[in-house]
Amino acid sequence: MTAEVLALREGPLGTERLDVSGPALTIVDEPFRTLVDVRGTTTAPVVDGAWTWRLGPDWWLVDAPASDAVALESPVATSLRSALPGASVVDVSSLRTVFVLTGPDARAVLAHGCSLDLDPRVLPVGACVQGMLAQAQVSIGRTDADALRLHVRASFARHLAAWLRDASVEYL
Amino acid sequence: MLTLPCPFCGPRDETEFGYGGEAGVAYPERPADLDDAAWAEYLFLRANPRGWFTERWVHRAGCRQWFTVRRHTVTNEVVPDAAAQEVR
Ligand SMILES: [Zn+2]
């Protein structure tokens, strides 16, 4: 967000940042992404420069870069709505926040609190699973062989950040 | 813990699901015609077999889809119920 006099915004982690770094592991938070919930279509919404995660048979989460536009809804939601008539398209940027895990140890850290199978053969690049991680509902998408994006509800973000810091101690 | 077969996500832990009770309980065609006893029967009375039971689950922490399985109430064996998938 830009302003001539003052720009002010706060993510779900407040003034903390998630910044874990080890030889084979990094975890950072990526607040202020533009997140758009799309329901009622079985074909993937297309947005340039965004990840599109399939959360259910006709349910998608578009994960796009932060927007500078000051608007009630993001430009991404507006353009998707005209591209997908009949679908429900809602900006949910404040619903979840994004944590990014990279490195060969990323999967091992999540395995401390998650029974989901995150093997690349089960979860290839571009695929997404939803389930529980350390008692918090999350969706986990793979963006690379060693890179996972984790979407967690804003009210669980501080809990999950604390849990991730603790779980990653042995990998630092 | 049960492992339940979500038709969209595959086998997952029971803790990801919510229970929806017996499958195939249809809403009365003319609810206003029911007397109290019949209404109570529709609302509260369910089969309680010792053996196979057809029931609804919702994948609450996952894809949020409702689906139907058959579960053995003694052994807790769970199998997908293809015939009952149509029941919404
Ligand atoms: Zn599911």
XYZ file of N, CA and C and ligand atoms in Angstrom:
781
model
N 0.851 -1.197 0.000
C 0.000 0.000 0.000
C 0.890 1.251 0.000
N 0.622 2.202 -0.869
C 1.457 3.408 -0.933
C 0.621 4.626 -0.573
N 1.269 5.573 0.047
C 0.598 6.827 0.382
C 1.661 7.911 0.471
N 1.246 9.137 0.257
C 2.244 10.213 0.260
C 2.669 10.558 1.675
N 1.765 10.398 2.607
C 2.067 10.827 3.967
C 2.362 9.635 4.877
N 1.555 8.595 4.757
C 1.690 7.486 5.696
C 1.179 6.199 5.054
N 1.952 5.145 5.174
C 1.477 3.819 4.778
C 1.587 2.919 5.998
N 0.498 2.266 6.347
C 0.472 1.502 7.590
C -0.297 0.215 7.359
N 0.289 -0.889 7.718
C -0.450 -2.142 7.649
C 0.194 -3.159 8.575
N -0.599 -4.096 9.020
C -0.095 -5.093 9.949
C -0.609 -6.467 9.541
N 0.284 -7.444 9.465
C -0.098 -8.813 9.124
C -0.511 -9.580 10.363
N -0.960 -10.833 10.175
C -1.429 -11.641 11.309
C -0.354 -11.901 12.366
N 0.923 -11.813 12.007
C 1.975 -12.041 12.992
C 2.351 -10.757 13.734
N 1.653 -9.658 13.440
C 1.968 -8.407 14.121
C 3.367 -7.929 13.765
N 4.127 -7.567 14.777
C 5.472 -7.056 14.515
C 6.514 -8.173 14.413
N 6.108 -9.411 14.753
C 7.049 -10.523 14.585
C 7.190 -10.830 13.102
N 8.290 -11.448 12.750
C 8.375 -12.058 11.433
C 8.742 -13.522 11.635
N 8.372 -14.345 10.672
C 8.805 -15.736 10.679
C 10.049 -15.790 9.814
N 11.194 -16.070 10.427
C 12.449 -16.018 9.681
C 13.370 -17.113 10.222
N 13.148 -18.345 9.752
C 13.933 -19.496 10.199
C 14.901 -19.845 9.081
N 16.147 -20.042 9.435
C 17.135 -20.311 8.396
C 18.157 -21.322 8.891
N 18.277 -22.439 8.190
C 19.254 -23.470 8.524
C 19.959 -23.912 7.265
N 20.875 -24.868 7.392
C 21.630 -25.307 6.208
C 20.736 -25.895 5.114
N 19.652 -26.530 5.494
C 18.801 -27.165 4.483
C 17.338 -26.788 4.695
N 17.127 -25.599 5.242
C 15.760 -25.196 5.577
C 15.644 -23.681 5.713
N 14.641 -23.092 5.073
C 14.266 -21.715 5.396
C 12.744 -21.659 5.524
N 12.280 -20.886 6.479
C 10.835 -20.643 6.622
C 10.645 -19.142 6.773
N 9.848 -18.556 5.903
C 9.536 -17.126 6.021
C 8.035 -16.941 5.855
N 7.524 -15.842 6.409
C 6.124 -15.523 6.164
C 6.029 -14.576 4.977
N 4.915 -14.671 4.289
C 4.673 -13.796 3.146
C 3.299 -13.162 3.346
N 3.224 -12.134 4.204
C 1.922 -11.531 4.457
C 1.484 -10.674 3.272
N 0.235 -10.299 3.264
C -0.324 -9.354 2.282
C -0.425 -9.920 0.877
N -0.361 -11.256 0.721
C -0.646 -11.815 -0.600
C -2.123 -11.555 -0.918
N -2.425 -11.503 -2.200
C -3.811 -11.415 -2.622
C -4.366 -12.825 -2.751
N -5.334 -13.172 -1.909
C -5.918 -14.508 -1.946
C -7.375 -14.393 -2.390
N -7.745 -15.208 -3.354
C -9.110 -15.158 -3.875
C -9.697 -16.559 -3.866
N -10.852 -16.694 -3.244
C -11.569 -17.958 -3.128
C -12.539 -18.076 -4.303
N -12.414 -19.161 -5.057
C -13.290 -19.373 -6.219
C -14.037 -20.682 -6.021
N -15.364 -20.626 -6.121
C -16.160 -21.849 -5.983
C -17.141 -21.952 -7.133
N -17.474 -23.186 -7.472
C -18.498 -23.398 -8.485
C -17.940 -23.575 -9.877
N -16.656 -23.940 -9.996
C -16.114 -24.261 -11.308
C -15.103 -25.391 -11.160
N -15.138 -26.341 -12.089
C -14.190 -27.446 -12.017
C -12.955 -27.171 -12.868
N -12.959 -26.039 -13.602
C -11.765 -25.683 -14.366
C -10.965 -24.637 -13.598
N -9.652 -24.753 -13.668
C -8.777 -23.890 -12.877
C -8.882 -22.438 -13.335
N -9.049 -21.503 -12.391
C -8.989 -20.090 -12.741
C -7.574 -19.757 -13.217
N -7.466 -18.870 -14.176
C -6.151 -18.523 -14.720
C -5.812 -17.085 -14.358
N -4.712 -16.907 -13.630
C -4.242 -15.568 -13.280
C -2.736 -15.533 -13.513
N -2.272 -14.596 -14.298
C -0.836 -14.486 -14.567
C -0.071 -14.230 -13.272
N 1.015 -14.943 -13.089
C 1.890 -14.687 -11.955
C 1.345 -15.147 -10.619
N 0.292 -15.969 -10.657
C -0.310 -16.441 -9.409
C -0.268 -17.969 -9.359
N -0.269 -18.495 -8.118
C -0.484 -19.921 -7.925
C -1.974 -20.156 -7.786
N -2.440 -21.249 -8.383
C -3.844 -21.616 -8.257
C -3.919 -22.994 -7.614
N -4.464 -23.021 -6.404
C -4.509 -24.273 -5.648
C -5.909 -24.851 -5.678
N -6.010 -26.154 -5.941
C -7.321 -26.812 -5.944
C -7.611 -27.337 -4.548
N -8.594 -26.737 -3.887
C -8.913 -27.102 -2.501
C -9.999 -28.165 -2.426
N -10.814 -28.266 -3.475
C -11.900 -29.247 -3.508
C -12.316 -29.429 -4.954
N -13.296 -30.306 -5.216
C -13.679 -30.590 -6.603
C -14.009 -29.324 -7.395
N -14.721 -28.365 -6.770
C -15.039 -27.135 -7.502
C -14.657 -25.905 -6.667
N -13.529 -26.017 -5.967
C -13.106 -24.997 -5.012
C -11.627 -24.715 -5.216
N -11.294 -23.430 -5.427
C -9.923 -23.045 -5.762
C -9.485 -21.878 -4.889
N -8.168 -21.813 -4.651
C -7.585 -20.658 -3.977
C -6.534 -20.056 -4.898
N -6.753 -18.802 -5.297
C -5.784 -18.107 -6.135
C -4.865 -17.309 -5.214
N -3.568 -17.526 -5.366
C -2.550 -16.994 -4.457
C -1.652 -16.075 -5.296
N -1.988 -14.778 -5.286
C -1.334 -13.819 -6.188
C -0.520 -12.810 -5.378
N 0.410 -12.110 -6.032
C 1.214 -11.123 -5.311
C 0.362 -10.040 -4.669
N 0.949 -9.377 -3.673
C 0.254 -8.293 -2.991
C -0.161 -7.221 -3.993
N -1.326 -6.644 -3.747
C -1.822 -5.609 -4.655
C -1.668 -4.238 -4.017
N -1.309 -3.256 -4.837
C -1.179 -1.888 -4.343
C -2.499 -1.131 -4.412
N -3.464 -1.710 -5.126
C -4.714 -0.988 -5.333
C -5.490 -0.871 -4.027
N -5.979 0.306 -3.753
C -6.825 0.512 -2.590
C -8.263 0.310 -3.044
N -8.825 -0.842 -2.694
C -10.174 -1.168 -3.160
C -10.797 -2.130 -2.181
N -12.124 -2.214 -2.211
C -12.807 -3.150 -1.342
C -12.457 -4.578 -1.707
N -12.331 -4.837 -2.991
C -11.926 -6.160 -3.419
C -10.750 -6.025 -4.367
N -9.961 -7.086 -4.472
C -8.748 -7.000 -5.273
C -9.088 -6.987 -6.762
N -8.221 -6.384 -7.574
C -8.408 -6.434 -9.035
C -8.467 -7.870 -9.544
N -7.736 -8.797 -8.856
C -7.752 -10.197 -9.279
C -9.171 -10.760 -9.186
N -9.863 -10.474 -8.074
C -11.228 -10.977 -7.906
C -12.144 -10.400 -8.975
N -11.952 -9.122 -9.267
C -12.808 -8.464 -10.258
C -12.618 -9.078 -11.641
N -11.356 -9.313 -12.019
C -11.136 -9.861 -13.363
C -11.575 -11.322 -13.431
N -11.397 -12.068 -12.330
C -11.834 -13.467 -12.335
C -13.343 -13.579 -12.461
N -14.048 -12.632 -11.825
C -15.505 -12.702 -11.829
C -16.041 -12.583 -13.255
N -15.383 -11.731 -14.081
C -15.868 -11.616 -15.457
C -15.434 -12.832 -16.283
N -14.319 -13.481 -15.870
C -13.857 -14.645 -16.631
C -14.633 -15.903 -16.267
N -15.254 -15.926 -15.092
C -15.930 -17.136 -14.617
C -17.372 -16.830 -14.226
N -18.231 -16.542 -15.204
C -19.613 -16.235 -14.864
C -20.282 -17.449 -14.206
N -21.037 -17.218 -13.156
C -21.713 -18.319 -12.462
C -20.925 -18.835 -11.283
N -19.620 -18.575 -11.249
C -18.823 -19.019 -10.107
C -18.867 -17.943 -9.027
N -18.585 -18.365 -7.788
C -18.485 -17.404 -6.709
C -17.011 -17.026 -6.546
N -16.730 -15.730 -6.598
C -15.347 -15.249 -6.543
C -15.249 -14.192 -5.447
N -14.501 -14.492 -4.402
C -14.470 -13.598 -3.247
C -13.024 -13.370 -2.813
N -12.673 -12.113 -2.571
C -11.356 -11.797 -2.031
C -11.299 -12.258 -0.577
N -10.334 -13.132 -0.255
C -10.188 -13.636 1.117
C -8.772 -13.388 1.629
N -8.181 -12.288 1.179
C -6.774 -12.023 1.521
C -6.538 -11.978 3.027
N -7.544 -11.527 3.779
C -7.337 -11.423 5.219
C -7.721 -12.695 5.961
N -8.234 -13.695 5.229
C -8.644 -14.943 5.880
C -7.437 -15.792 6.269
N -6.482 -15.909 5.351
C -5.318 -16.749 5.618
C -4.054 -15.948 5.379
N -2.959 -16.459 5.942
C -1.662 -15.885 5.626
C -0.776 -17.005 5.104
N 0.323 -16.635 4.493
C 1.140 -17.593 3.755
C 2.508 -17.748 4.414
N 2.900 -18.997 4.679
C 4.262 -19.298 5.120
C 4.932 -20.089 3.994
N 6.181 -19.777 3.729
C 6.901 -20.446 2.649
C 8.057 -21.248 3.238
N 8.065 -22.553 2.983
C 9.134 -23.433 3.469
C 9.950 -23.907 2.277
N 11.268 -23.747 2.367
C 12.125 -24.233 1.293
C 13.279 -25.040 1.882
N 13.833 -25.923 1.053
C 14.987 -26.727 1.457
C 14.612 -28.185 1.651
N 15.614 -29.064 1.576
C 15.371 -30.511 1.689
C 14.729 -30.915 3.022
N 14.909 -30.124 4.083
C 14.349 -30.488 5.387
C 12.910 -29.998 5.588
N 12.364 -29.256 4.623
C 11.039 -28.663 4.814
C 9.980 -29.716 5.149
N 10.012 -30.822 4.403
C 9.018 -31.878 4.636
C 9.172 -32.499 6.014
N 10.425 -32.679 6.428
C 10.685 -33.323 7.725
C 10.145 -32.465 8.869
N 10.264 -31.154 8.747
C 9.745 -30.271 9.794
C 8.228 -30.427 9.903
N 7.541 -30.402 8.771
C 6.080 -30.510 8.808
C 5.643 -31.875 9.342
N 6.450 -32.898 9.094
C 6.071 -34.251 9.517
C 5.991 -34.374 11.038
N 6.585 -33.423 11.772
C 6.493 -33.465 13.231
C 5.054 -33.250 13.715
N 4.215 -32.610 12.878
C 2.862 -32.333 13.353
C 1.793 -32.544 12.304
N 2.066 -33.399 11.334
C 1.156 -33.500 10.199
C 1.196 -34.914 9.644
N 0.014 -35.544 9.509
C -0.016 -36.922 9.031
C -0.186 -37.001 7.516
N -0.248 -35.849 6.843
C -0.444 -35.865 5.388
C 0.833 -36.360 4.691
N 0.634 -37.073 3.592
C 1.761 -37.544 2.795
C 2.177 -36.422 1.841
N 3.364 -35.842 2.069
C 3.832 -34.720 1.257
C 4.918 -35.146 0.273
N 5.031 -36.451 0.046
C 5.997 -36.943 -0.933
C 5.670 -36.329 -2.309
N 6.711 -35.911 -3.060
C 6.458 -35.301 -4.377
C 5.686 -36.210 -5.335
N 5.750 -37.521 -5.118
C 4.981 -38.412 -5.994
C 3.489 -38.315 -5.692
N 3.150 -37.971 -4.448
C 1.745 -37.809 -4.054
C 1.310 -36.355 -4.239
N 2.242 -35.444 -3.942
C 1.973 -34.011 -4.024
C 2.973 -33.372 -4.990
N 2.692 -33.449 -6.296
C 3.637 -32.891 -7.262
C 3.566 -31.363 -7.294
N 4.478 -30.736 -8.021
C 4.474 -29.281 -8.146
C 3.127 -28.822 -8.706
N 2.516 -27.837 -8.047
C 1.224 -27.318 -8.475
C 0.051 -27.937 -7.749
N 0.304 -29.044 -7.035
C -0.787 -29.697 -6.307
C -0.844 -29.194 -4.870
N -1.971 -29.446 -4.230
C -2.259 -28.881 -2.919
C -3.051 -29.894 -2.107
N -2.761 -29.988 -0.808
C -3.596 -30.789 0.086
C -4.051 -29.919 1.250
N -5.237 -30.216 1.755
C -5.700 -29.561 2.972
C -5.783 -30.599 4.084
N -5.475 -30.167 5.294
C -5.549 -31.063 6.430
C -5.120 -30.329 7.682
N -4.692 -31.102 8.685
C -4.318 -30.504 9.956
C -2.802 -30.518 10.130
N -2.268 -29.395 10.607
C -0.850 -29.301 10.976
C -0.808 -28.679 12.359
N -0.311 -29.446 13.332
C -0.219 -28.952 14.704
C -1.551 -28.337 15.157
N -2.630 -29.089 14.974
C -3.988 -28.709 15.399
C -4.571 -27.520 14.637
N -3.877 -27.041 13.604
C -4.412 -25.928 12.812
C -4.765 -26.432 11.415
N -5.893 -25.940 10.890
C -6.268 -26.322 9.537
C -5.378 -25.554 8.563
N -4.774 -26.276 7.621
C -3.883 -25.636 6.652
C -4.117 -26.210 5.265
N -3.714 -25.448 4.255
C -3.529 -26.058 2.948
C -2.052 -25.940 2.617
N -1.526 -26.990 2.014
C -0.102 -27.062 1.705
C 0.031 -27.327 0.214
N 0.711 -26.418 -0.485
C 0.903 -26.581 -1.922
C 2.381 -26.659 -2.246
N 2.715 -27.416 -3.255
C 4.120 -27.537 -3.644
C 4.400 -26.638 -4.844
N 5.471 -25.806 -4.735
C 5.844 -24.931 -5.835
C 7.144 -25.370 -6.496
N 7.865 -26.304 -5.850
C 9.133 -26.778 -6.402
C 9.472 -28.080 -5.672
N 10.512 -28.780 -6.141
C 10.897 -30.049 -5.517
C 11.120 -29.880 -4.007
N 11.663 -28.729 -3.611
C 11.988 -28.490 -2.202
C 11.266 -27.279 -1.639
N 10.138 -26.910 -2.193
C 9.473 -25.683 -1.739
C 7.979 -25.916 -1.553
N 7.495 -25.542 -0.363
C 6.075 -25.704 -0.030
C 5.500 -24.367 0.415
N 4.269 -24.096 0.035
C 3.554 -22.908 0.514
C 2.436 -23.370 1.432
N 2.371 -22.735 2.570
C 1.434 -23.160 3.587
C 0.437 -22.015 3.824
N -0.842 -22.294 3.704
C -1.858 -21.270 3.948
C -2.553 -21.591 5.262
N -2.475 -20.652 6.201
C -3.065 -20.897 7.514
C -3.994 -19.741 7.863
N -5.069 -20.058 8.590
C -6.008 -19.004 8.977
C -5.309 -17.978 9.852
N -5.666 -16.717 9.666
C -4.961 -15.618 10.330
C -4.927 -15.822 11.839
N -6.029 -16.325 12.418
C -6.076 -16.450 13.878
C -5.202 -17.595 14.386
N -4.761 -18.489 13.493
C -3.873 -19.569 13.897
C -2.425 -19.274 13.522
N -2.175 -18.105 12.903
C -0.850 -17.842 12.329
C 0.230 -17.766 13.404
N -0.060 -17.088 14.507
C 0.975 -16.941 15.546
C 1.271 -18.284 16.207
N 0.215 -19.057 16.445
C 0.415 -20.400 16.998
C 1.292 -21.232 16.068
N 0.980 -21.204 14.767
C 1.711 -22.054 13.837
C 3.142 -21.551 13.641
N 3.334 -20.243 13.683
C 4.683 -19.690 13.567
C 5.535 -20.151 14.753
N 4.953 -20.097 15.952
C 5.682 -20.542 17.142
C 5.994 -22.031 17.040
N 5.019 -22.786 16.574
C 5.225 -24.230 16.440
C 6.325 -24.534 15.417
N 6.325 -23.823 14.286
C 7.331 -24.059 13.246
C 8.733 -23.720 13.737
N 8.853 -22.604 14.490
C 10.162 -22.236 15.055
C 10.672 -23.344 15.966
N 9.772 -23.881 16.782
C 10.150 -24.923 17.728
C 10.506 -26.223 17.001
N 9.662 -26.587 16.013
C 9.881 -27.857 15.312
C 11.158 -27.827 14.482
N 11.606 -26.627 14.086
C 12.766 -26.569 13.190
C 14.101 -26.453 13.945
N 14.035 -26.377 15.287
C 15.278 -26.192 16.053
C 16.333 -27.226 15.705
N 15.912 -28.493 15.576
C 16.911 -29.536 15.343
C 17.482 -29.519 13.918
N 16.932 -28.678 13.043
C 17.447 -28.615 11.669
C 18.318 -27.386 11.440
N 18.555 -26.592 12.492
C 19.301 -25.350 12.309
C 20.784 -25.548 12.598
N -7.744 -44.925 15.761
C -8.407 -43.894 14.949
C -8.866 -44.491 13.621
N -10.047 -44.071 13.172
C -10.540 -44.529 11.877
C -9.754 -43.851 10.759
N -9.629 -44.543 9.645
C -9.181 -43.905 8.409
C -10.375 -43.905 7.466
N -10.768 -42.715 7.010
C -11.963 -42.613 6.178
C -11.591 -42.279 4.737
N -12.276 -42.926 3.781
C -11.944 -42.710 2.374
C -12.712 -41.524 1.790
N -12.078 -40.342 1.751
C -12.726 -39.202 1.098
C -12.684 -39.423 -0.414
N -13.827 -39.283 -1.094
C -13.830 -39.548 -2.539
C -12.927 -38.587 -3.313
N -12.660 -37.404 -2.760
C -11.820 -36.440 -3.482
C -10.365 -36.510 -3.025
N -10.125 -36.629 -1.715
C -8.764 -36.524 -1.163
C -8.110 -37.868 -0.892
N -8.880 -38.939 -0.859
C -8.300 -40.238 -0.523
C -8.384 -40.511 0.960
N -7.696 -41.552 1.440
C -7.800 -41.935 2.851
C -7.175 -40.894 3.778
N -7.920 -40.495 4.809
C -7.435 -39.489 5.759
C -7.848 -39.869 7.170
N -7.189 -39.231 8.140
C -7.486 -39.485 9.547
C -8.887 -39.008 9.916
N -9.499 -39.745 10.818
C -10.845 -39.419 11.313
C -10.952 -37.987 11.852
N -9.856 -37.469 12.446
C -9.904 -36.140 13.062
C -10.166 -35.024 12.047
N -10.004 -35.313 10.753
C -10.270 -34.293 9.735
C -11.751 -34.227 9.371
N -12.564 -35.150 9.921
C -13.939 -35.273 9.453
C -14.964 -34.908 10.524
N -16.153 -34.593 10.060
C -17.298 -34.460 10.942
C -18.291 -35.560 10.610
N -19.055 -35.976 11.616
C -19.979 -37.088 11.436
C -21.374 -36.573 11.123
N -22.060 -37.202 10.184
C -23.380 -36.727 9.777
C -24.503 -37.710 10.024
N -24.208 -38.812 10.711
C -25.274 -39.756 11.048
C -25.704 -40.623 9.876
N -26.846 -41.265 10.067
C -27.347 -42.237 9.086
C -27.605 -41.576 7.729
N -27.228 -42.266 6.654
C -27.442 -41.744 5.306
C -28.852 -42.054 4.817
N -29.346 -41.257 3.903
C -30.593 -41.560 3.216
C -31.852 -41.258 4.007
N -31.760 -40.384 5.015
C -32.966 -39.990 5.759
C -33.595 -38.800 5.017
N -34.660 -39.060 4.302
C -35.242 -38.018 3.445
C -36.103 -37.050 4.252
N -36.085 -35.787 3.879
C -36.967 -34.792 4.500
C -38.408 -35.145 4.162
N -39.338 -35.046 5.125
C -40.734 -35.432 4.840
C -41.306 -34.613 3.688
N -42.092 -35.292 2.840
C -42.652 -34.600 1.678
C -43.611 -33.491 2.093
N -44.462 -33.770 3.112
C -45.371 -32.726 3.617
C -45.191 -32.617 5.127
N -44.183 -31.839 5.536
C -43.846 -31.772 6.976
C -45.021 -31.329 7.833
N -45.890 -30.468 7.285
C -47.001 -29.944 8.073
C -48.004 -31.026 8.441
N -48.036 -32.123 7.673
C -48.987 -33.196 7.931
C -48.535 -34.125 9.057
N -47.279 -34.008 9.469
C -46.760 -34.936 10.482
C -47.246 -34.546 11.881
N -47.670 -35.567 12.662
C -47.962 -35.269 14.064
C -46.652 -35.316 14.860
N -46.718 -34.998 16.137
C -45.499 -34.887 16.933
C -44.677 -36.176 16.927
N -45.380 -37.316 17.013
C -44.670 -38.589 17.079
C -43.920 -38.856 15.778
N -44.589 -38.564 14.644
C -43.954 -38.813 13.351
C -42.786 -37.853 13.130
N -42.970 -36.600 13.593
C -41.899 -35.612 13.457
C -40.691 -36.016 14.314
N -40.972 -36.490 15.531
C -39.888 -36.932 16.414
C -39.162 -38.122 15.805
N -39.940 -38.988 15.151
C -39.310 -40.151 14.529
C -38.363 -39.713 13.419
N -38.812 -38.722 12.611
C -37.952 -38.222 11.543
C -36.699 -37.542 12.116
N -36.891 -36.758 13.168
C -35.768 -35.990 13.704
C -34.750 -36.860 14.447
N -35.269 -37.762 15.293
C -34.385 -38.375 16.296
C -34.119 -39.862 16.095
N -35.064 -40.592 15.502
C -34.910 -42.046 15.511
C -34.097 -42.530 14.317
N -33.056 -43.276 14.612
C -32.181 -43.791 13.565
C -31.957 -45.277 13.795
N -31.627 -45.971 12.705
C -31.242 -47.375 12.840
C -29.987 -47.456 13.705
N -29.873 -48.523 14.472
C -28.704 -48.671 15.330
C -28.230 -50.115 15.238
N -27.810 -50.510 14.019
C -27.553 -51.935 13.809
C -26.246 -52.386 14.434
N -26.186 -53.667 14.744
C -24.913 -54.303 15.061
C -24.460 -54.932 13.749
N -23.559 -54.219 13.054
C -23.143 -54.701 11.731
C -22.964 -53.525 10.786
N -23.266 -53.730 9.528
C -23.025 -52.685 8.526
C -24.035 -51.559 8.630
N -23.534 -50.333 8.560
C -24.358 -49.129 8.725
C -23.922 -48.133 7.658
N -24.889 -47.547 6.950
C -24.560 -46.569 5.915
C -24.668 -45.174 6.516
N -23.577 -44.400 6.451
C -23.565 -43.133 7.184
C -22.846 -42.032 6.411
N -23.116 -40.792 6.830
C -22.582 -39.602 6.167
C -21.408 -39.033 6.953
N -20.414 -38.536 6.215
C -19.285 -37.838 6.823
C -19.002 -36.595 5.991
N -18.421 -35.592 6.624
C -18.003 -34.400 5.878
C -16.511 -34.185 6.125
N -15.790 -33.927 5.057
C -14.338 -33.741 5.173
C -14.061 -32.287 5.587
N -14.242 -32.045 6.867
C -14.269 -30.685 7.403
C -12.926 -29.954 7.231
N -11.812 -30.644 7.500
C -10.509 -29.975 7.425
C -9.895 -30.078 6.031
N -10.628 -30.692 5.105
C -10.084 -30.877 3.763
C -10.946 -30.219 2.712
N -11.540 -31.034 1.830
C -12.246 -30.500 0.664
C -13.681 -30.076 0.994
N -14.126 -30.313 2.209
C -15.457 -29.913 2.676
C -16.611 -30.605 1.934
N -16.324 -31.743 1.330
C -17.372 -32.492 0.642
C -18.045 -33.457 1.616
N -19.371 -33.610 1.436
C -20.090 -34.674 2.133
C -20.018 -35.938 1.292
N -19.931 -37.090 1.963
C -19.928 -38.341 1.228
C -20.475 -39.448 2.130
N -20.697 -40.592 1.528
C -21.324 -41.710 2.237
C -20.381 -42.898 2.276
N -20.312 -43.547 3.432
C -19.554 -44.798 3.536
C -20.421 -45.838 4.238
N -19.977 -47.084 4.144
C -20.568 -48.138 4.960
C -19.539 -48.530 6.006
N -19.993 -48.521 7.268
C -19.086 -48.841 8.375
C -19.667 -49.994 9.171
N -18.805 -50.925 9.559
C -19.254 -52.032 10.394
C -19.158 -51.584 11.848
N -20.276 -51.571 12.547
C -20.298 -50.964 13.880
C -19.577 -51.806 14.935
N -19.229 -53.032 14.606
C -18.476 -53.854 15.563
C -16.983 -53.769 15.273
N -16.609 -53.915 13.995
C -15.180 -53.970 13.655
C -14.636 -52.599 13.231
N -15.524 -51.631 12.974
C -15.141 -50.307 12.462
C -14.482 -50.372 11.081
N -14.678 -51.481 10.385
C -14.222 -51.548 8.999
C -15.038 -50.546 8.176
N -14.371 -49.776 7.315
C -15.069 -48.744 6.539
C -14.839 -48.982 5.054
N -15.928 -49.011 4.285
C -15.783 -49.138 2.829
C -16.598 -48.038 2.155
N -16.103 -47.506 1.015
C -16.875 -46.503 0.292
C -18.187 -47.114 -0.171
N -19.241 -46.326 -0.203
C -20.532 -46.834 -0.675
C -20.862 -46.163 -1.996
N -20.514 -46.840 -3.089
C -20.708 -46.258 -4.414
C -22.187 -45.989 -4.670
N -23.053 -46.926 -4.287
C -24.478 -46.794 -4.593
C -25.089 -45.598 -3.874
N -24.542 -45.255 -2.707
C -25.152 -44.204 -1.892
C -24.523 -42.834 -2.139
N -23.560 -42.722 -3.050
C -22.917 -41.431 -3.289
C -23.917 -40.381 -3.774
N -25.021 -40.871 -4.378
C -26.001 -39.939 -4.934
C -26.767 -39.201 -3.836
N -26.868 -39.823 -2.664
C -27.644 -39.210 -1.588
C -26.948 -37.927 -1.138
N -27.643 -36.826 -1.200
C -27.011 -35.556 -0.838
C -27.316 -35.234 0.608
Zn -11.719 -34.533 1.066
